[in-house]
Amino acid sequence: YTADTATKRVLVVNNTVQDLNTIAGVNIQWDIILRQDSDYFGFTAGTDTIEILETGAYDVAMSVPMDYAGGGNQINNVGIALLINGVTDVDSYISATVNKDRQQTATLAGVQHDFTAGDLVQVEGYSLNGATQAVTVVGSVWFQITKVNA
């Protein structure tokens, strides 16, 4: 297959700090639309949900840079996962360990998913070890879905 990079995609960015300090999970809000083909994706800036409008295969990619936001030297294990219709997709799970000495990025590149028209897609971040001090980096978190040409 070949992904069409000119059209058939949505690319969104988070432009706020998201606190990933909960085991229950936090849906990442998408504030900026860099690209959106409205024939394939339903999305409104400032929300956390992208609707798939056409059944088929899609490439999914995301990058979630995180900073340490607390005192001490706590190790912060953070998980990031794709939610499809509210259910965690284990094939898209990524994680990172954040501490006070460095920024860390969790990255998912080019994982293919078969979506059905009407599927609702979200990205969720959560703590893997209780209360953490990890937050997203403003303007650096991005999420892209691209329709694959068969």
mmCIF file of C-alpha atoms in Angstrom:
data_model
loop_
_atom_site.group_PDB
_atom_site.id
_atom_site.type_symbol
_atom_site.label_atom_id
_atom_site.label_comp_id
_atom_site.label_asym_id
_atom_site.label_seq_id
_atom_site.Cartn_x
_atom_site.Cartn_y
_atom_site.Cartn_z
ATOM 1 C CA TYR A 1 0.000 0.000 0.000
ATOM 2 C CA THR A 2 0.989 3.644 -0.378
ATOM 3 C CA ALA A 3 -0.201 6.407 1.919
ATOM 4 C CA ASP A 4 -1.360 9.498 0.040
ATOM 5 C CA THR A 5 0.463 12.387 1.692
ATOM 6 C CA ALA A 6 -1.281 15.176 -0.229
ATOM 7 C CA THR A 7 -4.881 14.514 0.846
ATOM 8 C CA LYS A 8 -7.020 12.109 2.831
ATOM 9 C CA ARG A 9 -5.573 12.985 6.207
ATOM 10 C CA VAL A 10 -6.168 14.860 9.406
ATOM 11 C CA LEU A 11 -3.258 16.334 11.366
ATOM 12 C CA VAL A 12 -3.985 18.000 14.693
ATOM 13 C CA VAL A 13 -1.878 19.560 17.456
ATOM 14 C CA ASN A 14 -2.397 20.086 21.181
ATOM 15 C CA ASN A 15 -1.539 23.658 22.179
ATOM 16 C CA THR A 16 -2.142 23.431 25.938
ATOM 17 C CA VAL A 17 -0.472 21.677 28.858
ATOM 18 C CA GLN A 18 -2.216 18.367 29.594
ATOM 19 C CA ASP A 19 -1.578 16.935 33.044
ATOM 20 C CA LEU A 20 -1.048 13.162 32.730
ATOM 21 C CA ASN A 21 -1.213 12.721 36.506
ATOM 22 C CA THR A 22 -4.015 10.169 36.712
ATOM 23 C CA ILE A 23 -4.401 6.420 36.352
ATOM 24 C CA ALA A 24 -7.957 6.915 35.060
ATOM 25 C CA GLY A 25 -6.664 8.612 31.903
ATOM 26 C CA VAL A 26 -6.965 12.015 30.255
ATOM 27 C CA ASN A 27 -8.146 12.509 26.675
ATOM 28 C CA ILE A 28 -5.790 14.825 24.812
ATOM 29 C CA GLN A 29 -7.544 17.880 23.376
ATOM 30 C CA TRP A 30 -6.690 18.936 19.807
ATOM 31 C CA ASP A 31 -6.610 22.731 19.533
ATOM 32 C CA ILE A 32 -5.058 23.292 16.110
ATOM 33 C CA ILE A 33 -5.959 21.691 12.772
ATOM 34 C CA LEU A 34 -2.954 21.661 10.435
ATOM 35 C CA ARG A 35 -4.647 19.530 7.761
ATOM 36 C CA GLN A 36 -8.096 18.018 7.434
ATOM 37 C CA ASP A 37 -9.788 16.328 4.503
ATOM 38 C CA SER A 38 -13.448 16.703 5.461
ATOM 39 C CA ASP A 39 -14.464 13.906 3.038
ATOM 40 C CA TYR A 40 -12.726 11.399 5.331
ATOM 41 C CA PHE A 41 -12.675 12.975 8.804
ATOM 42 C CA GLY A 42 -15.092 14.849 11.038
ATOM 43 C CA PHE A 43 -13.329 17.048 13.560
ATOM 44 C CA THR A 44 -13.741 20.379 15.322
ATOM 45 C CA ALA A 45 -10.750 22.168 16.882
ATOM 46 C CA GLY A 46 -10.864 22.251 20.692
ATOM 47 C CA THR A 47 -12.306 18.741 21.004
ATOM 48 C CA ASP A 48 -10.706 15.356 21.638
ATOM 49 C CA THR A 49 -12.553 13.192 19.078
ATOM 50 C CA ILE A 50 -11.967 12.550 15.380
ATOM 51 C CA GLU A 51 -14.742 10.783 13.472
ATOM 52 C CA ILE A 52 -13.850 8.450 10.606
ATOM 53 C CA LEU A 53 -16.219 9.096 7.678
ATOM 54 C CA GLU A 54 -15.167 6.340 5.251
ATOM 55 C CA THR A 55 -14.537 2.659 5.981
ATOM 56 C CA GLY A 56 -11.040 1.446 5.090
ATOM 57 C CA ALA A 57 -7.400 1.169 6.056
ATOM 58 C CA TYR A 58 -5.638 4.126 7.680
ATOM 59 C CA ASP A 59 -2.129 4.888 8.936
ATOM 60 C CA VAL A 60 -2.021 6.322 12.458
ATOM 61 C CA ALA A 61 0.927 8.270 13.858
ATOM 62 C CA MET A 62 1.463 10.450 16.926
ATOM 63 C CA SER A 63 4.167 12.062 18.988
ATOM 64 C CA VAL A 64 3.675 13.047 22.630
ATOM 65 C CA PRO A 65 6.594 15.001 24.152
ATOM 66 C CA MET A 66 6.405 15.255 27.951
ATOM 67 C CA ASP A 67 8.148 17.285 30.631
ATOM 68 C CA TYR A 68 8.658 16.732 34.347
ATOM 69 C CA ALA A 69 6.534 19.175 36.343
ATOM 70 C CA GLY A 70 7.268 18.390 39.966
ATOM 71 C CA GLY A 71 9.786 18.455 42.744
ATOM 72 C CA GLY A 72 12.019 15.686 43.916
ATOM 73 C CA ASN A 73 13.309 12.932 41.665
ATOM 74 C CA GLN A 74 10.244 10.811 41.073
ATOM 75 C CA ILE A 75 10.253 8.521 38.059
ATOM 76 C CA ASN A 76 7.090 9.048 36.008
ATOM 77 C CA ASN A 77 5.876 6.234 33.787
ATOM 78 C CA VAL A 78 3.252 7.439 31.335
ATOM 79 C CA GLY A 79 1.168 5.450 28.856
ATOM 80 C CA ILE A 80 -0.450 6.812 25.697
ATOM 81 C CA ALA A 81 -3.104 4.835 23.827
ATOM 82 C CA LEU A 82 -5.534 5.185 20.978
ATOM 83 C CA LEU A 83 -9.182 4.835 21.942
ATOM 84 C CA ILE A 84 -11.561 3.585 19.259
ATOM 85 C CA ASN A 85 -15.207 4.080 20.212
ATOM 86 C CA GLY A 86 -14.086 4.400 23.841
ATOM 87 C CA VAL A 87 -12.114 1.129 23.873
ATOM 88 C CA THR A 88 -8.316 1.052 24.259
ATOM 89 C CA ASP A 89 -6.555 -0.269 21.167
ATOM 90 C CA VAL A 90 -3.664 -2.370 22.494
ATOM 91 C CA ASP A 91 -1.858 -2.328 19.126
ATOM 92 C CA SER A 92 -1.346 1.439 19.412
ATOM 93 C CA TYR A 93 -0.101 1.568 23.015
ATOM 94 C CA ILE A 94 3.116 3.541 23.633
ATOM 95 C CA SER A 95 4.858 4.638 26.825
ATOM 96 C CA ALA A 96 7.678 6.783 28.157
ATOM 97 C CA THR A 97 9.510 7.364 31.429
ATOM 98 C CA VAL A 98 9.857 11.019 32.415
ATOM 99 C CA ASN A 99 12.123 12.333 35.172
ATOM 100 C CA LYS A 100 13.454 15.714 36.230
ATOM 101 C CA ASP A 101 16.617 15.447 34.152
ATOM 102 C CA ARG A 102 15.150 15.227 30.667
ATOM 103 C CA GLN A 103 12.151 15.552 28.428
ATOM 104 C CA GLN A 104 10.836 12.301 26.985
ATOM 105 C CA THR A 105 8.720 11.604 23.917
ATOM 106 C CA ALA A 106 6.340 8.714 23.289
ATOM 107 C CA THR A 107 6.042 8.103 19.531
ATOM 108 C CA LEU A 108 3.784 5.918 17.389
ATOM 109 C CA ALA A 109 4.718 5.882 13.710
ATOM 110 C CA GLY A 110 2.827 4.308 10.850
ATOM 111 C CA VAL A 111 0.614 1.741 12.573
ATOM 112 C CA GLN A 112 -2.141 0.633 10.211
ATOM 113 C CA HIS A 113 -5.748 0.345 11.417
ATOM 114 C CA ASP A 114 -8.944 -0.694 9.702
ATOM 115 C CA PHE A 115 -11.657 1.777 10.638
ATOM 116 C CA THR A 116 -15.388 1.715 9.952
ATOM 117 C CA ALA A 117 -17.359 4.805 8.987
ATOM 118 C CA GLY A 118 -18.633 6.333 12.226
ATOM 119 C CA ASP A 119 -15.700 5.178 14.373
ATOM 120 C CA LEU A 120 -14.686 7.761 16.978
ATOM 121 C CA VAL A 121 -10.941 8.063 17.620
ATOM 122 C CA GLN A 122 -9.280 9.672 20.652
ATOM 123 C CA VAL A 123 -5.827 9.675 22.261
ATOM 124 C CA GLU A 124 -5.595 9.050 26.007
ATOM 125 C CA GLY A 125 -2.648 9.628 28.330
ATOM 126 C CA TYR A 126 -2.372 8.189 31.821
ATOM 127 C CA SER A 127 -0.030 7.444 34.676
ATOM 128 C CA LEU A 128 1.307 3.913 35.011
ATOM 129 C CA ASN A 129 2.549 4.358 38.576
ATOM 130 C CA GLY A 130 0.051 6.450 40.500
ATOM 131 C CA ALA A 131 0.461 10.179 40.923
ATOM 132 C CA THR A 132 3.073 11.415 38.461
ATOM 133 C CA GLN A 133 4.449 14.805 37.564
ATOM 134 C CA ALA A 134 4.350 14.430 33.766
ATOM 135 C CA VAL A 135 2.752 17.045 31.513
ATOM 136 C CA THR A 136 2.602 17.443 27.750
ATOM 137 C CA VAL A 137 4.792 20.025 26.001
ATOM 138 C CA VAL A 138 2.731 22.928 24.619
ATOM 139 C CA GLY A 139 2.461 22.952 20.828
ATOM 140 C CA SER A 140 4.527 19.777 20.378
ATOM 141 C CA VAL A 141 1.957 16.982 20.725
ATOM 142 C CA TRP A 142 0.567 15.900 17.349
ATOM 143 C CA PHE A 143 -1.723 13.193 15.978
ATOM 144 C CA GLN A 144 -2.252 12.198 12.355
ATOM 145 C CA ILE A 145 -4.538 9.737 10.578
ATOM 146 C CA THR A 146 -4.041 9.140 6.832
ATOM 147 C CA LYS A 147 -6.345 7.138 4.536
ATOM 148 C CA VAL A 148 -4.346 4.420 2.786
ATOM 149 C CA ASN A 149 -4.594 3.903 -0.968
ATOM 150 C CA ALA A 150 -5.177 0.238 -1.687
#
